[in-house]
């Protein structure tokens, strides 16, 4: 059974009830939340300009569960980082988790581009690399493709969404199985990042970077990210 996902609101605060911890909004949503209109106009302008200025995309490493996807890591000196560290997306994640969070220092922020026919991502559950588990976030810059993001809730019902520009999917690591269907047409440009609860412990050697930004990488290609004209 496949059901359409509905945008989640994250303006309630998680707390305690009769001395017992209350489940977070993300937990109540089976570990997956979808939210539209994430960044403000000013934030969106900064993030969009930085992404479109990048011109060095690579094919993803062969060990990845993704197929025919290109991307690159975002430098920590990028003006995107202040937006991610204290802006609207950061506040959304905190409200969804019900605890203070911060951007992971171990997992790079990545640009990922689906534009080759067959580009997609197989069913999987995100590895837990922090204790408590991290929150994986996919933010969409633009999407005129036929790709759908699918996931299974606690009842094993498959839900789907075609991610809109300036939308975000929040996924709690180790919980919901999810995938991205193979692209037949169009392009999808996303930003992939990880938030962790403050004080979370990193589980060493559990994470592998998907795009190695080294000059010796054989699969590096000069490829500018092009935005569709509006």
Coordinates of C-alpha atoms in Angstrom, one line a residue:
X1 CA 0.0 0.0 0.0
X2 CA 1.4 3.4 -1.0
X3 CA 0.1 6.6 0.6
X4 CA 1.0 10.2 -0.2
X5 CA 3.0 12.0 2.5
X6 CA 1.7 15.2 3.9
X7 CA 3.9 18.1 5.1
X8 CA 4.5 18.0 8.8
X9 CA 4.3 21.0 11.1
X10 CA 7.0 21.3 13.7
X11 CA 5.9 24.1 16.0
X12 CA 5.1 22.0 19.1
X13 CA 7.7 21.5 21.8
X14 CA 8.5 18.1 23.1
X15 CA 8.8 17.9 26.8
X16 CA 7.8 15.6 29.7
X17 CA 4.5 14.2 30.8
X18 CA 4.0 13.0 34.3
X19 CA 7.8 12.7 34.7
X20 CA 8.2 10.5 31.5
X21 CA 9.9 11.7 28.4
X22 CA 7.4 12.6 25.6
X23 CA 8.1 11.2 22.2
X24 CA 9.4 13.7 19.7
X25 CA 7.5 14.8 16.6
X26 CA 10.0 12.9 14.5
X27 CA 9.5 9.7 16.5
X28 CA 5.7 10.1 16.2
X29 CA 6.2 10.3 12.4
X30 CA 7.9 6.9 12.2
X31 CA 11.3 8.6 12.0
X32 CA 10.5 10.6 8.8
X33 CA 9.1 14.1 8.4
X34 CA 8.6 16.2 5.2
X35 CA 8.4 20.0 5.4
X36 CA 7.8 22.6 2.7
X37 CA 9.0 26.2 2.5
X38 CA 12.0 25.6 4.8
X39 CA 14.4 28.5 4.2
X40 CA 13.5 32.2 4.3
X41 CA 13.9 34.2 1.1
X42 CA 17.3 35.5 2.2
X43 CA 18.5 32.1 3.3
X44 CA 17.4 30.6 0.0
X45 CA 19.2 33.2 -2.0
X46 CA 22.5 32.4 -0.2
X47 CA 22.2 28.7 -0.4
X48 CA 21.1 28.7 -4.1
X49 CA 23.9 31.0 -5.2
X50 CA 26.5 28.9 -3.4
X51 CA 25.3 25.6 -4.9
X52 CA 25.0 26.9 -8.4
X53 CA 28.6 28.4 -8.2
X54 CA 30.1 24.9 -7.7
X55 CA 31.5 23.4 -10.9
X56 CA 33.4 20.3 -9.8
X57 CA 31.0 17.3 -9.6
X58 CA 32.1 13.7 -9.2
X59 CA 30.6 10.4 -9.8
X60 CA 29.7 8.8 -6.4
X61 CA 31.9 6.1 -5.0
X62 CA 31.3 2.5 -6.1
X63 CA 30.4 1.4 -2.6
X64 CA 27.4 3.7 -2.5
X65 CA 23.8 2.4 -2.6
X66 CA 23.0 5.2 -5.1
X67 CA 23.2 4.7 -8.8
X68 CA 24.4 7.2 -11.4
X69 CA 24.4 10.2 -9.0
X70 CA 27.0 13.0 -9.1
X71 CA 27.9 15.4 -6.4
X72 CA 30.6 17.1 -4.3
X73 CA 31.3 18.1 -0.7
X74 CA 30.7 21.7 0.4
X75 CA 33.6 23.5 2.0
X76 CA 33.2 24.5 5.6
X77 CA 34.2 28.0 4.6
X78 CA 31.1 28.3 2.4
X79 CA 28.5 30.9 3.3
X80 CA 26.0 28.0 3.4
X81 CA 27.3 26.9 6.8
X82 CA 26.0 29.8 8.9
X83 CA 22.6 29.3 7.4
X84 CA 22.7 25.6 8.3
X85 CA 24.1 26.1 11.8
X86 CA 21.6 28.6 13.1
X87 CA 18.9 29.3 10.5
X88 CA 15.4 28.0 9.7
X89 CA 16.4 24.4 9.0
X90 CA 18.3 24.2 12.3
X91 CA 15.3 25.4 14.2
X92 CA 13.0 23.0 12.3
X93 CA 15.2 20.0 13.3
X94 CA 15.4 21.1 16.9
X95 CA 11.6 21.4 17.1
X96 CA 11.2 18.0 15.4
X97 CA 13.6 16.3 17.8
X98 CA 12.7 18.2 20.9
X99 CA 16.3 18.7 21.9
X100 CA 19.2 21.1 21.1
X101 CA 21.0 20.0 17.9
X102 CA 24.1 21.0 15.9
X103 CA 25.6 20.3 12.5
X104 CA 27.8 17.2 12.5
X105 CA 31.5 17.9 12.2
X106 CA 32.3 14.3 11.0
X107 CA 29.8 14.1 8.1
X108 CA 30.4 16.6 5.2
X109 CA 27.6 18.6 3.8
X110 CA 27.1 17.3 0.2
X111 CA 25.5 18.5 -3.0
X112 CA 23.9 15.6 -4.9
X113 CA 22.6 15.8 -8.4
X114 CA 20.2 13.3 -10.1
X115 CA 20.3 14.0 -13.9
X116 CA 21.4 10.8 -15.6
X117 CA 18.7 8.4 -16.7
X118 CA 18.6 5.6 -14.1
X119 CA 19.9 7.8 -11.2
X120 CA 18.3 6.7 -7.9
X121 CA 18.9 5.1 -4.5
X122 CA 18.1 1.6 -3.4
X123 CA 16.1 0.7 -0.3
X124 CA 18.1 1.0 2.8
X125 CA 18.2 2.1 6.5
X126 CA 20.7 4.8 7.4
X127 CA 23.6 3.5 9.5
X128 CA 23.6 4.8 13.1
X129 CA 27.0 6.6 13.5
X130 CA 26.1 8.6 16.6
X131 CA 24.7 7.9 20.1
X132 CA 22.0 9.0 20.2
X133 CA 21.3 8.5 16.5
X134 CA 21.8 11.3 14.1
X135 CA 19.2 13.1 12.0
X136 CA 19.8 12.8 8.2
X137 CA 18.4 15.7 6.2
X138 CA 17.8 16.1 2.5
X139 CA 16.9 19.6 1.3
X140 CA 15.8 20.1 -2.3
X141 CA 17.0 23.1 -4.3
X142 CA 15.1 22.1 -7.4
X143 CA 13.3 19.1 -8.8
X144 CA 11.6 18.8 -12.2
X145 CA 12.3 15.0 -12.4
X146 CA 10.0 12.0 -12.0
X147 CA 12.0 10.8 -8.9
X148 CA 10.0 9.9 -5.9
X149 CA 11.3 9.4 -2.3
X150 CA 9.6 6.4 -0.7
X151 CA 9.7 5.2 2.9
X152 CA 8.0 2.7 5.1
X153 CA 6.3 3.7 8.3
X154 CA 5.9 1.6 11.5
X155 CA 3.0 -0.3 9.9
X156 CA 5.1 -1.2 6.9
X157 CA 3.0 1.1 4.7
X158 CA 5.0 2.7 1.9
X159 CA 4.6 6.5 1.6
X160 CA 5.9 8.7 -1.2
X161 CA 6.6 12.3 -2.0
X162 CA 8.1 14.2 -5.0
X163 CA 10.2 16.7 -3.1
X164 CA 9.4 20.3 -3.9
X165 CA 12.0 23.1 -4.1
X166 CA 12.9 24.5 -0.7
X167 CA 11.5 21.4 1.0
X168 CA 13.3 19.1 3.5
X169 CA 13.0 15.5 4.5
X170 CA 14.2 14.6 8.0
X171 CA 15.1 10.9 8.7
X172 CA 16.1 9.5 12.0
X173 CA 19.1 7.1 11.4
X174 CA 18.4 3.4 12.1
X175 CA 14.7 3.7 11.6
X176 CA 12.6 4.0 8.4
X177 CA 13.7 2.1 5.3
X178 CA 13.7 4.5 2.3
X179 CA 14.8 4.9 -1.3
X180 CA 14.6 7.2 -4.3
X181 CA 13.1 5.8 -7.5
X182 CA 15.1 5.7 -10.7
X183 CA 15.1 8.9 -12.8
X184 CA 13.6 8.7 -16.3
X185 CA 13.6 12.5 -17.0
X186 CA 14.4 15.9 -15.5
X187 CA 16.9 16.9 -12.8
X188 CA 16.9 16.9 -9.0
X189 CA 19.4 18.9 -7.0
X190 CA 19.6 18.3 -3.3
X191 CA 21.7 19.2 -0.2
X192 CA 22.5 16.3 2.1
X193 CA 23.5 17.0 5.7
X194 CA 23.4 15.6 9.2
X195 CA 22.4 17.1 12.5
X196 CA 23.2 15.5 15.9
X197 CA 21.9 16.1 19.4
X198 CA 24.4 18.2 21.4
X199 CA 26.8 15.9 23.3
X200 CA 26.2 12.9 20.9
X201 CA 29.0 10.5 20.8
X202 CA 30.5 9.6 17.4
X203 CA 30.9 6.0 16.5
X204 CA 34.3 6.0 14.7
X205 CA 34.7 4.4 11.3
X206 CA 31.0 3.9 10.7
X207 CA 30.8 6.6 8.0
X208 CA 32.3 6.8 4.5
X209 CA 32.3 10.0 2.4
X210 CA 30.5 9.5 -0.8
X211 CA 32.5 12.2 -2.7
X212 CA 36.2 12.4 -2.2
X213 CA 37.4 15.9 -3.1
X214 CA 41.0 14.9 -3.9
X215 CA 42.9 15.9 -7.1
X216 CA 43.9 12.3 -7.6
X217 CA 40.3 11.0 -7.8
X218 CA 39.9 9.3 -11.1
X219 CA 36.2 9.9 -11.4
X220 CA 36.3 13.6 -10.9
X221 CA 34.7 15.6 -13.8
X222 CA 34.5 19.3 -14.6
X223 CA 30.8 19.6 -14.5
X224 CA 28.9 22.8 -13.6
X225 CA 25.6 22.6 -11.8
X226 CA 23.1 24.2 -14.2
X227 CA 19.8 25.5 -13.0
X228 CA 16.7 25.4 -15.1
X229 CA 15.5 28.8 -16.3
X230 CA 12.4 30.0 -14.6

